[in-house]
Coordinates of C-alpha atoms in Angstrom, one line a residue:
Chain A
M64 CA -1.1 14.5 31.5
L65 CA -4.9 14.1 32.1
G66 CA -5.5 17.2 29.9
F67 CA -3.5 15.6 27.1
V68 CA -5.4 12.3 27.4
I69 CA -8.8 14.1 27.3
Q70 CA -7.7 16.3 24.3
R71 CA -6.6 13.3 22.3
L72 CA -9.7 11.3 23.3
L73 CA -11.9 14.2 22.0
Q74 CA -9.9 14.3 18.8
A75 CA -10.3 10.5 18.3
I76 CA -14.1 10.8 18.8
M77 CA -14.2 13.7 16.3
V78 CA -12.2 11.6 13.8
M79 CA -14.5 8.6 14.2
A80 CA -17.6 10.8 13.8
V81 CA -16.2 12.4 10.6
M82 CA -15.1 9.0 9.3
S83 CA -18.5 7.5 9.9
V84 CA -20.1 10.3 7.9
I85 CA -17.6 10.0 5.0
V86 CA -17.8 6.2 4.9
F87 CA -21.6 6.2 5.1
C88 CA -22.1 8.8 2.4
G89 CA -19.3 7.4 0.2
V90 CA -20.5 3.8 0.3
Y91 CA -24.2 4.7 -0.1
A92 CA -23.3 6.6 -3.3
I93 CA -22.5 3.4 -5.2
G94 CA -25.2 2.1 -7.5
N95 CA -28.7 1.2 -6.3
P96 CA -28.5 -1.7 -3.9
I97 CA -32.1 -2.7 -4.4
D98 CA -31.3 -4.0 -7.8
I99 CA -29.1 -6.6 -6.3
V100 CA -31.4 -7.6 -3.5
I101 CA -34.6 -8.0 -5.6
P102 CA -34.9 -10.2 -8.7
P103 CA -35.5 -8.1 -11.8
D104 CA -38.9 -9.8 -12.4
A105 CA -40.3 -8.8 -9.0
T106 CA -43.6 -6.9 -9.0
Q107 CA -43.6 -3.2 -8.2
D108 CA -45.4 -3.8 -4.9
L109 CA -42.7 -6.3 -3.8
R110 CA -40.0 -3.8 -4.8
E111 CA -41.5 -0.9 -2.8
E112 CA -42.1 -3.2 0.2
A113 CA -38.4 -4.3 0.2
I114 CA -37.2 -0.7 -0.2
R115 CA -39.3 0.3 2.8
R116 CA -38.1 -2.6 4.9
L117 CA -34.5 -1.8 4.2
G118 CA -35.1 1.9 5.0
L119 CA -33.8 2.9 1.6
D120 CA -36.8 5.2 0.9
Q121 CA -35.7 7.7 3.6
P122 CA -33.5 10.7 2.8
L123 CA -29.8 10.1 3.1
W124 CA -29.4 12.2 6.3
K125 CA -32.2 10.3 8.0
Q126 CA -30.6 7.0 7.0
Y127 CA -27.4 8.2 8.5
L128 CA -29.0 9.2 11.8
T129 CA -30.7 5.8 12.1
F130 CA -27.4 4.2 11.2
A131 CA -25.4 6.2 13.7
G132 CA -28.0 5.6 16.4
N133 CA -27.8 1.9 15.8
L134 CA -24.0 2.0 15.8
M135 CA -24.0 3.5 19.3
Q136 CA -25.9 0.4 20.4
G137 CA -23.5 -1.9 18.7
D138 CA -26.0 -2.6 15.9
F139 CA -24.2 -2.5 12.5
G140 CA -27.3 -3.5 10.5
R141 CA -28.0 -6.7 8.6
S142 CA -26.2 -7.9 5.5
F143 CA -28.3 -7.5 2.4
V144 CA -27.0 -10.8 1.0
Y145 CA -26.6 -13.1 4.0
N146 CA -29.5 -11.5 6.0
I147 CA -27.7 -12.0 9.3
P148 CA -26.4 -9.2 11.5
V149 CA -23.2 -7.7 10.0
L150 CA -21.3 -7.8 13.3
E151 CA -22.0 -11.5 13.5
L152 CA -20.8 -12.0 10.0
I153 CA -17.6 -10.0 10.5
G154 CA -17.0 -11.5 13.9
G155 CA -17.2 -15.0 12.5
R156 CA -14.6 -14.1 9.9
L157 CA -12.3 -12.1 12.1
P158 CA -10.4 -14.9 13.9
A159 CA -9.1 -16.2 10.6
T160 CA -7.8 -12.8 9.6
L161 CA -6.3 -12.0 13.0
E162 CA -4.6 -15.4 13.1
L163 CA -3.0 -14.8 9.7
V164 CA -2.0 -11.2 10.5
L165 CA -0.5 -11.9 13.9
I166 CA 1.6 -14.8 12.7
S167 CA 2.8 -12.7 9.7
V168 CA 3.7 -9.6 11.6
L169 CA 5.3 -11.3 14.5
S170 CA 7.5 -13.5 12.4
A171 CA 8.4 -10.6 10.1
T172 CA 9.4 -8.5 13.0
V173 CA 11.6 -11.1 14.7
L174 CA 13.3 -12.1 11.5
G175 CA 13.4 -8.6 10.0
V176 CA 15.1 -7.0 13.1
S177 CA 17.7 -9.7 13.3
L178 CA 18.6 -9.5 9.6
G179 CA 18.4 -5.7 9.6
V180 CA 20.8 -5.3 12.6
Y181 CA 23.3 -7.6 11.0
A182 CA 23.1 -5.7 7.7
G183 CA 23.5 -2.4 9.5
Y184 CA 26.4 -3.7 11.7
R185 CA 28.4 -5.0 8.8
P186 CA 27.1 -2.9 5.9
D187 CA 29.9 -4.0 3.5
S188 CA 29.8 -7.8 3.9
W189 CA 28.3 -9.7 0.9
L190 CA 25.6 -11.2 3.2
S191 CA 24.4 -7.8 4.1
K192 CA 24.3 -6.8 0.5
T193 CA 22.3 -9.9 -0.3
I194 CA 19.9 -9.2 2.5
M195 CA 19.4 -5.6 1.2
A196 CA 18.9 -6.8 -2.4
V197 CA 16.3 -9.3 -1.2
S198 CA 14.6 -6.6 0.8
V199 CA 14.3 -4.3 -2.2
L200 CA 12.5 -7.2 -3.9
G201 CA 10.2 -7.7 -1.0
F202 CA 9.5 -4.0 -1.0
S203 CA 8.9 -3.7 -4.8
V204 CA 7.2 -6.8 -5.9
P205 CA 3.4 -6.5 -5.6
S206 CA 2.1 -8.9 -3.0
F207 CA -0.5 -10.5 -5.2
W208 CA 2.3 -11.5 -7.6
V209 CA 4.3 -13.1 -4.8
G210 CA 1.2 -15.0 -3.8
L211 CA 0.8 -16.3 -7.4
I212 CA 4.4 -17.4 -7.5
L213 CA 4.1 -19.1 -4.1
I214 CA 1.1 -21.1 -5.3
L215 CA 2.7 -21.9 -8.7
T216 CA 5.9 -23.1 -7.0
F217 CA 4.8 -24.9 -3.8
A218 CA 1.2 -25.9 -4.7
V219 CA 1.2 -26.6 -8.5
N220 CA 4.7 -27.6 -9.4
L221 CA 6.1 -29.1 -6.1
G222 CA 2.7 -30.1 -4.6
W223 CA 4.1 -29.6 -1.1
L224 CA 1.5 -27.3 0.3
P225 CA -2.2 -26.6 -0.3
A226 CA -3.1 -23.6 -2.5
G227 CA -6.1 -22.3 -0.5
G228 CA -8.5 -22.7 2.4
R229 CA -7.9 -23.0 6.1
G230 CA -7.5 -26.7 6.6
D231 CA -8.4 -28.4 9.9
T232 CA -9.1 -26.1 12.8
V233 CA -9.1 -26.5 16.5
L234 CA -11.7 -24.7 18.7
V235 CA -10.2 -22.8 21.5
W236 CA -12.8 -21.1 23.6
G237 CA -15.2 -21.6 20.8
V238 CA -12.9 -19.8 18.2
P239 CA -11.4 -21.9 15.4
F240 CA -7.6 -21.7 14.9
S241 CA -5.6 -23.2 12.1
F242 CA -2.1 -23.1 13.4
L243 CA -2.7 -25.7 16.1
T244 CA -3.2 -28.6 13.7
L245 CA -0.6 -29.9 11.2
D246 CA -3.0 -29.6 8.3
G247 CA -4.1 -26.1 9.4
L248 CA -0.4 -25.1 9.7
S249 CA 0.3 -26.3 6.2
H250 CA -2.5 -24.2 5.0
I251 CA -1.3 -21.1 6.8
V252 CA 2.3 -21.2 5.7
L253 CA 1.9 -19.8 2.2
P254 CA -0.5 -17.0 2.9
A255 CA 1.6 -16.0 6.0
I256 CA 4.8 -15.8 4.0
N257 CA 2.9 -13.8 1.4
L258 CA 1.6 -11.3 3.9
A259 CA 4.9 -11.2 5.9
L260 CA 7.2 -10.5 3.0
F261 CA 6.5 -6.8 2.7
K262 CA 6.7 -6.3 6.5
L263 CA 9.9 -8.2 6.6
A264 CA 11.5 -6.0 4.0
M265 CA 10.3 -2.9 5.9
M266 CA 11.6 -4.2 9.3
I267 CA 15.0 -5.0 7.7
R268 CA 15.3 -1.5 6.3
L269 CA 14.2 0.1 9.5
A270 CA 16.5 -1.9 11.7
R271 CA 19.4 -1.4 9.3
A272 CA 19.0 2.3 9.0
G273 CA 18.7 2.7 12.8
T274 CA 21.8 0.4 13.4
R275 CA 23.9 2.3 10.9
E276 CA 23.1 5.7 12.4
I277 CA 23.5 4.5 16.0
M278 CA 26.7 2.7 15.5
L279 CA 28.3 6.0 14.5
T280 CA 27.1 7.9 17.6
D281 CA 29.1 8.8 20.7
T282 CA 27.1 6.4 22.9
I283 CA 28.6 3.4 21.0
K284 CA 32.1 5.0 20.9
F285 CA 32.1 5.5 24.7
A286 CA 30.7 2.0 25.3
R287 CA 33.5 0.6 23.2
A288 CA 36.1 2.8 24.9
A289 CA 34.8 1.5 28.2
G290 CA 35.7 -2.0 27.0
I291 CA 32.2 -3.4 26.8
S292 CA 32.1 -6.4 24.4
E293 CA 30.5 -6.0 21.0
A294 CA 27.8 -8.6 21.8
V295 CA 26.7 -6.6 24.9
I296 CA 26.7 -3.4 23.0
L297 CA 24.5 -4.8 20.4
R298 CA 22.1 -6.5 22.8
R299 CA 21.9 -3.8 25.5
H300 CA 22.5 -0.5 23.8
L301 CA 21.7 -0.9 20.2
L302 CA 18.5 -2.9 20.5
K303 CA 17.2 -0.5 23.1
L304 CA 17.9 2.5 20.9
I305 CA 16.4 1.1 17.7
S306 CA 13.4 -0.4 19.5
I307 CA 11.3 2.8 19.7
P308 CA 10.8 3.3 15.9
I309 CA 10.4 -0.5 15.6
I310 CA 7.6 -0.7 18.2
T311 CA 5.8 2.3 16.6
V312 CA 6.0 0.7 13.1
F313 CA 5.0 -2.6 14.6
G314 CA 1.8 -1.1 16.0
L315 CA 1.0 0.9 12.8
E316 CA 1.8 -2.0 10.6
L317 CA -0.5 -4.3 12.4
G318 CA -3.3 -2.1 11.1
S319 CA -2.1 -1.9 7.5
T320 CA -1.4 -5.6 7.4
L321 CA -5.1 -6.1 8.1
A322 CA -5.7 -4.0 5.0
F323 CA -3.2 -5.9 2.9
A324 CA -4.8 -9.2 4.0
V325 CA -7.6 -8.3 1.5
V326 CA -5.2 -9.2 -1.3
T327 CA -3.7 -12.3 0.3
E328 CA -7.0 -13.7 1.4
T329 CA -8.4 -13.3 -2.1
I330 CA -5.6 -15.2 -3.6
F331 CA -5.4 -18.0 -1.1
S332 CA -9.2 -18.2 -0.6
W333 CA -8.5 -17.6 3.1
P334 CA -12.0 -17.2 4.7
G335 CA -11.2 -14.0 6.6
V336 CA -12.6 -10.5 6.7
G337 CA -10.6 -9.3 3.6
K338 CA -12.2 -11.9 1.4
L339 CA -15.6 -10.9 2.8
I340 CA -15.1 -7.2 1.9
I341 CA -14.0 -8.0 -1.6
D342 CA -17.0 -10.2 -2.1
S343 CA -19.2 -7.5 -0.6
I344 CA -17.8 -4.8 -2.9
G345 CA -18.6 -7.2 -5.8
V346 CA -22.2 -7.6 -4.9
L347 CA -22.6 -4.1 -3.3
D348 CA -23.5 -5.5 0.1
R349 CA -23.4 -2.0 1.7
P350 CA -24.0 -2.7 5.4
V351 CA -21.0 -5.1 5.3
M352 CA -18.8 -2.5 3.5
V353 CA -19.7 0.3 5.9
A354 CA -19.3 -1.8 9.0
Y355 CA -15.9 -3.1 7.8
L356 CA -14.6 0.4 7.0
I357 CA -15.8 1.8 10.3
L358 CA -14.2 -1.0 12.2
V359 CA -10.9 -0.5 10.4
A360 CA -11.1 3.2 11.0
F361 CA -11.8 2.5 14.6
L362 CA -8.9 0.2 14.9
F363 CA -6.6 2.8 13.3
V364 CA -7.8 5.6 15.6
L365 CA -7.3 3.2 18.6
I366 CA -3.7 2.3 17.5
N367 CA -2.8 6.0 16.9
F368 CA -4.2 7.0 20.2
T369 CA -2.3 4.3 22.0
V370 CA 1.0 5.2 20.2
D371 CA 0.4 8.9 21.1
L372 CA -0.1 8.0 24.7
V373 CA 2.9 5.8 24.9
F374 CA 5.1 8.5 23.3
A375 CA 3.7 11.1 25.7
L376 CA 4.6 8.8 28.6
I377 CA 8.2 8.4 27.2
D378 CA 8.8 11.9 26.0
P379 CA 7.7 15.0 28.1
R380 CA 8.2 17.3 25.1
I381 CA 5.2 15.8 23.3
R382 CA 3.0 16.4 26.3
A383 CA 4.1 20.1 26.5
G384 CA 3.7 20.5 22.7
A385 CA 0.1 19.4 22.9
T386 CA -1.1 22.1 25.3
E387 CA 0.3 25.1 23.5
Chain B
M445 CA 31.0 21.4 -11.7
T446 CA 27.3 22.1 -11.7
P447 CA 25.3 20.4 -9.0
L448 CA 23.6 18.3 -11.6
A449 CA 26.9 17.1 -13.1
R450 CA 28.1 16.3 -9.6
F451 CA 25.0 14.4 -8.8
W452 CA 25.3 12.4 -12.0
S453 CA 29.0 11.5 -11.5
E454 CA 28.1 10.3 -8.0
F455 CA 25.1 8.4 -9.3
R456 CA 27.3 6.6 -11.9
E457 CA 29.5 5.2 -9.2
N458 CA 26.8 2.8 -8.2
R459 CA 26.8 0.2 -10.9
I460 CA 23.5 -1.4 -9.9
A461 CA 21.7 1.9 -9.8
L462 CA 23.1 2.7 -13.3
V463 CA 21.9 -0.6 -14.7
A464 CA 18.4 0.0 -13.1
L465 CA 18.3 3.5 -14.7
V466 CA 19.1 2.0 -18.1
V467 CA 16.4 -0.6 -17.6
V468 CA 13.8 2.0 -16.7
V469 CA 14.7 4.1 -19.8
L470 CA 14.6 0.9 -22.0
V471 CA 11.2 -0.2 -20.6
V472 CA 9.7 3.3 -21.1
L473 CA 11.1 3.4 -24.7
L474 CA 9.6 -0.1 -25.4
A475 CA 6.3 1.1 -24.1
I476 CA 6.3 4.3 -26.1
F477 CA 7.1 2.5 -29.3
A478 CA 4.9 -0.5 -28.6
P479 CA 2.7 0.0 -31.7
L480 CA 5.8 -0.1 -33.9
I481 CA 7.4 -3.2 -32.3
T482 CA 4.5 -5.5 -31.5
P483 CA 3.2 -8.0 -34.1
Q484 CA -0.4 -7.4 -33.0
D485 CA -2.7 -4.7 -31.7
P486 CA -4.2 -6.3 -28.6
Y487 CA -7.1 -3.8 -28.4
D488 CA -8.3 -4.7 -31.9
M489 CA -10.8 -7.4 -31.0
T490 CA -11.4 -8.2 -34.7
G491 CA -7.8 -9.3 -35.1
L492 CA -8.1 -11.9 -32.3
S493 CA -8.9 -15.5 -32.9
L494 CA -10.1 -17.8 -30.1
M495 CA -8.3 -20.6 -32.0
D496 CA -5.1 -19.0 -30.8
A497 CA -6.2 -18.8 -27.1
R498 CA -4.0 -20.1 -24.3
R499 CA -1.2 -21.3 -26.6
P500 CA 2.3 -21.9 -25.1
P501 CA 5.3 -19.7 -25.9
G502 CA 6.6 -20.2 -29.4
F503 CA 3.2 -21.3 -30.9
V504 CA 2.7 -20.1 -34.5
G505 CA -0.9 -18.8 -34.6
S506 CA -3.3 -17.9 -37.4
G507 CA -1.4 -14.6 -37.8
G508 CA 1.5 -16.5 -39.3
Y509 CA 4.0 -15.4 -36.7
A510 CA 5.4 -17.0 -33.6
H511 CA 3.9 -16.0 -30.2
V512 CA 7.2 -15.7 -28.4
L513 CA 5.6 -15.5 -25.0
G514 CA 2.4 -17.5 -25.8
T515 CA -1.2 -16.2 -25.9
D516 CA -3.8 -15.3 -23.3
P517 CA -7.4 -16.6 -22.9
Q518 CA -8.7 -14.2 -25.5
G519 CA -6.1 -15.3 -28.0
R520 CA -4.0 -12.1 -27.6
D521 CA -0.3 -12.3 -28.4
L522 CA 1.2 -12.0 -24.9
L523 CA 4.2 -10.0 -25.9
S524 CA 2.1 -7.4 -27.6
A525 CA -0.4 -7.4 -24.6
I526 CA 2.5 -6.9 -22.2
L527 CA 4.0 -4.0 -24.1
Y528 CA 0.6 -2.3 -24.4
G529 CA 0.0 -3.1 -20.7
L530 CA 3.3 -1.4 -19.8
R531 CA 2.1 1.7 -21.6
I532 CA -1.0 1.8 -19.5
S533 CA 0.9 1.1 -16.3
I534 CA 3.5 3.8 -17.0
Q535 CA 0.8 6.3 -18.0
I536 CA -1.2 5.8 -14.9
G537 CA 1.9 5.8 -12.7
L538 CA 3.1 9.1 -14.1
A539 CA -0.3 10.7 -14.2
A540 CA -1.2 9.7 -10.7
G541 CA 2.3 10.5 -9.3
G542 CA 2.4 13.8 -11.1
V543 CA -1.0 15.0 -9.9
A544 CA -0.5 13.7 -6.4
L545 CA 2.9 15.5 -6.3
T546 CA 1.4 18.8 -7.4
I547 CA -1.6 18.7 -5.0
G548 CA 0.4 17.3 -2.2
A549 CA 3.4 19.7 -2.5
A550 CA 1.0 22.7 -2.8
L551 CA -0.9 21.7 0.3
G552 CA 2.2 20.9 2.3
I553 CA 4.0 24.1 1.5
L554 CA 0.9 26.2 2.0
A555 CA 0.4 24.6 5.4
A556 CA 4.0 25.3 6.4
Y557 CA 4.1 28.8 5.0
A558 CA 0.7 30.0 6.2
G559 CA 0.8 28.4 9.7
G560 CA -2.1 28.9 12.2
R561 CA -5.5 27.5 11.5
I562 CA -4.8 26.6 7.9
E563 CA -1.7 24.6 8.9
T564 CA -3.6 22.7 11.6
L565 CA -6.6 21.9 9.3
I566 CA -4.5 20.7 6.4
M567 CA -2.1 18.6 8.4
R568 CA -4.8 17.1 10.5
I569 CA -6.5 15.8 7.4
V570 CA -3.2 14.6 5.9
D571 CA -2.2 12.8 9.1
L572 CA -5.6 11.2 9.3
Q573 CA -5.3 9.9 5.8
L574 CA -1.7 8.7 6.3
S575 CA -2.9 6.6 9.2
F576 CA -5.3 4.8 6.9
P577 CA -3.8 2.2 4.5
A578 CA -3.6 3.6 0.9
I579 CA -4.7 0.3 -0.7
L580 CA -8.0 0.2 1.2
L581 CA -8.7 3.8 0.3
A582 CA -8.0 3.2 -3.3
L583 CA -10.1 0.0 -3.2
V584 CA -13.1 1.8 -1.9
L585 CA -12.7 4.8 -4.2
V586 CA -12.4 2.7 -7.3
A587 CA -15.5 0.7 -6.2
L588 CA -17.3 4.0 -5.7
L589 CA -16.2 5.8 -8.9
G590 CA -16.5 2.9 -11.3
Q591 CA -14.2 1.7 -13.9
G592 CA -12.1 3.9 -16.2
K593 CA -8.7 5.4 -16.5
G594 CA -9.7 8.8 -15.1
Q595 CA -11.5 7.3 -12.1
L596 CA -8.5 5.0 -11.4
I597 CA -6.1 7.9 -11.5
G598 CA -8.4 9.9 -9.2
A599 CA -8.5 7.1 -6.7
L600 CA -4.7 6.7 -6.8
V601 CA -4.2 10.4 -6.4
A602 CA -6.6 10.6 -3.4
A603 CA -4.7 7.6 -1.9
Q604 CA -1.2 9.1 -2.4
Y605 CA -1.2 12.9 -2.3
A606 CA -0.9 12.8 1.5
Y607 CA 2.6 11.3 1.3
F608 CA 3.7 14.3 -0.8
A609 CA 2.0 16.7 1.5
R610 CA 3.7 15.3 4.6
T611 CA 7.1 15.4 2.9
A612 CA 6.7 18.9 1.5
Y613 CA 5.4 20.1 4.8
G614 CA 8.4 18.7 6.7
A615 CA 10.9 20.2 4.3
A616 CA 9.1 23.6 4.0
K617 CA 8.7 23.9 7.7
S618 CA 12.4 23.6 8.4
E619 CA 13.3 25.8 5.5
R620 CA 10.8 28.4 6.6
R621 CA 12.8 29.1 9.8
K622 CA 16.0 29.8 7.9
D623 CA 17.3 33.3 7.5
Y624 CA 17.2 33.4 3.7
I625 CA 13.4 33.1 3.7
E626 CA 13.2 35.9 6.3
A627 CA 15.5 37.9 4.1
A628 CA 13.4 37.3 1.0
R629 CA 10.3 38.2 2.9
A630 CA 11.8 41.5 4.1
T631 CA 12.2 42.6 0.5
P632 CA 9.1 43.8 -1.4
L633 CA 8.9 40.5 -3.3
S634 CA 5.4 39.0 -3.6
T635 CA 4.5 36.0 -1.4
R636 CA 4.0 34.0 -4.5
R637 CA 7.5 34.7 -5.7
V638 CA 9.0 33.9 -2.3
I639 CA 7.3 30.6 -2.2
L640 CA 7.9 29.6 -5.8
R641 CA 11.4 30.9 -6.3
H642 CA 12.9 30.5 -2.8
L643 CA 11.0 28.0 -0.8
L644 CA 10.0 25.5 -3.4
P645 CA 13.4 24.8 -5.0
N646 CA 14.8 24.0 -1.5
C647 CA 12.0 21.5 -0.8
T648 CA 12.5 19.5 -4.0
P649 CA 15.1 16.9 -3.1
P650 CA 12.9 15.0 -0.7
L651 CA 10.0 15.4 -3.0
I652 CA 11.9 13.8 -5.9
V653 CA 12.7 10.8 -3.7
V654 CA 9.1 10.4 -2.6
A655 CA 8.0 10.9 -6.3
T656 CA 10.1 8.0 -7.6
V657 CA 8.8 5.7 -4.8
Q658 CA 5.2 6.8 -5.3
I659 CA 5.3 6.3 -9.1
A660 CA 6.4 2.7 -8.5
N661 CA 3.7 2.4 -5.8
S662 CA 0.9 3.7 -8.1
I663 CA 2.0 1.2 -10.8
S664 CA 1.9 -1.6 -8.3
L665 CA -1.4 -0.4 -6.7
E666 CA -3.0 -0.2 -10.2
A667 CA -1.9 -3.7 -10.9
T668 CA -3.3 -4.9 -7.6
L669 CA -6.6 -3.2 -8.1
S670 CA -6.8 -4.6 -11.7
F671 CA -6.0 -8.0 -10.3
L672 CA -8.8 -7.8 -7.8
G673 CA -11.1 -6.9 -10.8
L674 CA -11.5 -3.3 -9.7
G675 CA -9.2 -1.5 -12.1
L676 CA -9.5 -0.8 -15.8
P677 CA -12.2 -2.1 -18.2
V678 CA -11.5 -5.4 -19.9
T679 CA -11.0 -3.7 -23.3
E680 CA -7.8 -2.1 -22.0
P681 CA -5.9 -4.9 -20.4
S682 CA -3.3 -3.6 -18.0
L683 CA -0.6 -5.8 -16.6
G684 CA -2.6 -6.5 -13.5
M685 CA -5.6 -7.7 -15.5
L686 CA -3.4 -9.9 -17.7
I687 CA -2.1 -11.6 -14.6
S688 CA -5.6 -11.9 -13.2
N689 CA -6.9 -13.5 -16.4
G690 CA -4.2 -16.1 -16.3
F691 CA -4.7 -17.0 -12.6
P692 CA -7.4 -19.6 -13.2
Y693 CA -5.3 -21.4 -15.8
M694 CA -2.2 -21.5 -13.6
M695 CA -3.5 -24.6 -11.7
S696 CA -3.6 -26.5 -14.9
G697 CA 0.0 -25.6 -15.7
R698 CA -0.6 -22.8 -18.2
Y699 CA 1.8 -20.6 -16.2
W700 CA 2.9 -18.1 -18.9
I701 CA -0.3 -16.1 -19.0
S702 CA 0.3 -14.8 -15.5
V703 CA 4.0 -15.2 -15.1
Y704 CA 5.3 -13.1 -18.1
P705 CA 3.2 -10.0 -17.5
G706 CA 4.2 -10.3 -13.8
I707 CA 7.9 -10.4 -14.7
A708 CA 7.5 -7.3 -16.8
L709 CA 5.7 -5.5 -14.0
I710 CA 8.4 -6.5 -11.5
I711 CA 11.3 -5.5 -13.7
L712 CA 9.8 -2.0 -14.0
I713 CA 8.9 -1.5 -10.3
V714 CA 12.2 -2.9 -9.0
A715 CA 14.2 -0.8 -11.4
I716 CA 12.4 2.4 -10.4
N717 CA 12.8 1.6 -6.7
I718 CA 16.6 1.0 -7.1
V719 CA 17.0 4.3 -8.8
G720 CA 14.9 6.0 -6.1
D721 CA 17.0 4.3 -3.4
Q722 CA 20.2 5.7 -4.9
I723 CA 18.8 9.2 -5.2
R724 CA 17.7 9.1 -1.6
D725 CA 21.1 7.9 -0.4
Q726 CA 22.7 10.8 -2.4
F727 CA 20.4 13.3 -0.8
N728 CA 20.9 12.0 2.7
P729 CA 23.5 14.2 4.4
R730 CA 24.0 11.7 7.2
L731 CA 25.5 9.1 4.9
R732 CA 27.9 11.6 3.4
K733 CA 31.5 10.7 3.9

């Protein structure tokens, strides 16, 4: 087991190193950042001085080494635009995004699994067919469009809910949260629905497919033959059996929801990391882009690593397969 | 009955899927013949008048005909813009899906057939990419490559080929172990022929399923990128851009600029997905009665 952990850990470190090179080179290939930082009427001296100060006169590999060295010490550089440390900038925006993502993924999972199990348990009832039809919609309709319709319906036409922003927040250990105030809650409802819809559809399908397959297996037949009530079969046996893929997807989706938050945050002007990255791409604020992508990559590597570990703990075959 | 005829007769049994297929064909035809149907060429800037901008559905503009779905902020007839936008969406979806399919299937089958180091290398890269959200990858690539159809397709391919590679790899890996491949390899047939004539045809069903889903995905991804202002140039308004153009006017009640292009987009994507769903169910042996 220790060997497996070390092997995976080395792999993860390799991946991060490769990612950091790709992201760095990729992002630094876009345009010339100096044009954005310096006004076009600046003197030549001023220009060169700024280039030197930002380290842009160095060859690319040297810039990378400096960057990687700083990264090791937790220094992600300073934003060209805001002129504050990038980590501070992203850290300040992160709570808003995490709040939105967690609320969306949690509610999508709870609701999605319940609906999906029902649809799989009674595949021919009209309610199941309706659930599945709606899930196809949730799967197909681009999330930016859902966001627009939510705004049009609930903010413009009905005027029930605000169309953007975070509303009143409450500081908990110095971190602002929206969902603790009524005003904040009303602000988070629409973006959370928007972000959750895709995950909801996915959870419904996953739970339904699992339920349909498992209900036909011998496990369930024997449980029924033993006279166990249907409710107990569903709760004890079925839920346990479908939980493994659902937990995996939950973990992986947490990461991809973070990525999708880019779209939702842009539409609802939610002041999170996603909005920050879109704005940064717009003005070519490279340190922010690089730091964001590396943080996301790190998050993904971390999630995958954890999922691998959990699986290895559950399933000895995976452990054995890794050492061959 | 040939397998294809059997497949078709089974497909026909699902009414909803049949309707969806008809819708897909219809939309594609509308897009192909857009220049013949539409009252206006939305790319011809000289034919546009700002006097006609942001008019509600039914408005009769300077062209002398009614704008059935209204006009956009540039004074384009929305119906014409939508049909031309569909052309772009479908083109990009097919091109990106097709190229991603080819590259992905080639890599996946190569990995499964070759084994060893090549297999490890290819699949490691593919898995690495799959763990990263496609939308983020496409976003960064489009920002990197700049605007344009070619760049956009490139970004979409890079974001999506991994799905095909994973699917082809899985299928080819399990086919590879079967006796008929061993038998084919025992004959003096060239490796190329074994792969193309024996292995590939047996890997196609799952690839077809992934292809339908991914074409719908590229269309939706393209619209999302265009909506975020990172897709195509303004001179070629895709559906995503039309929606994005209308967004600021939605607050003042001019809903049609965003809503109608969105409906067109959704009809197309939903129909493709329903067809894909039916195909997948038909290929899934576990659901066979």
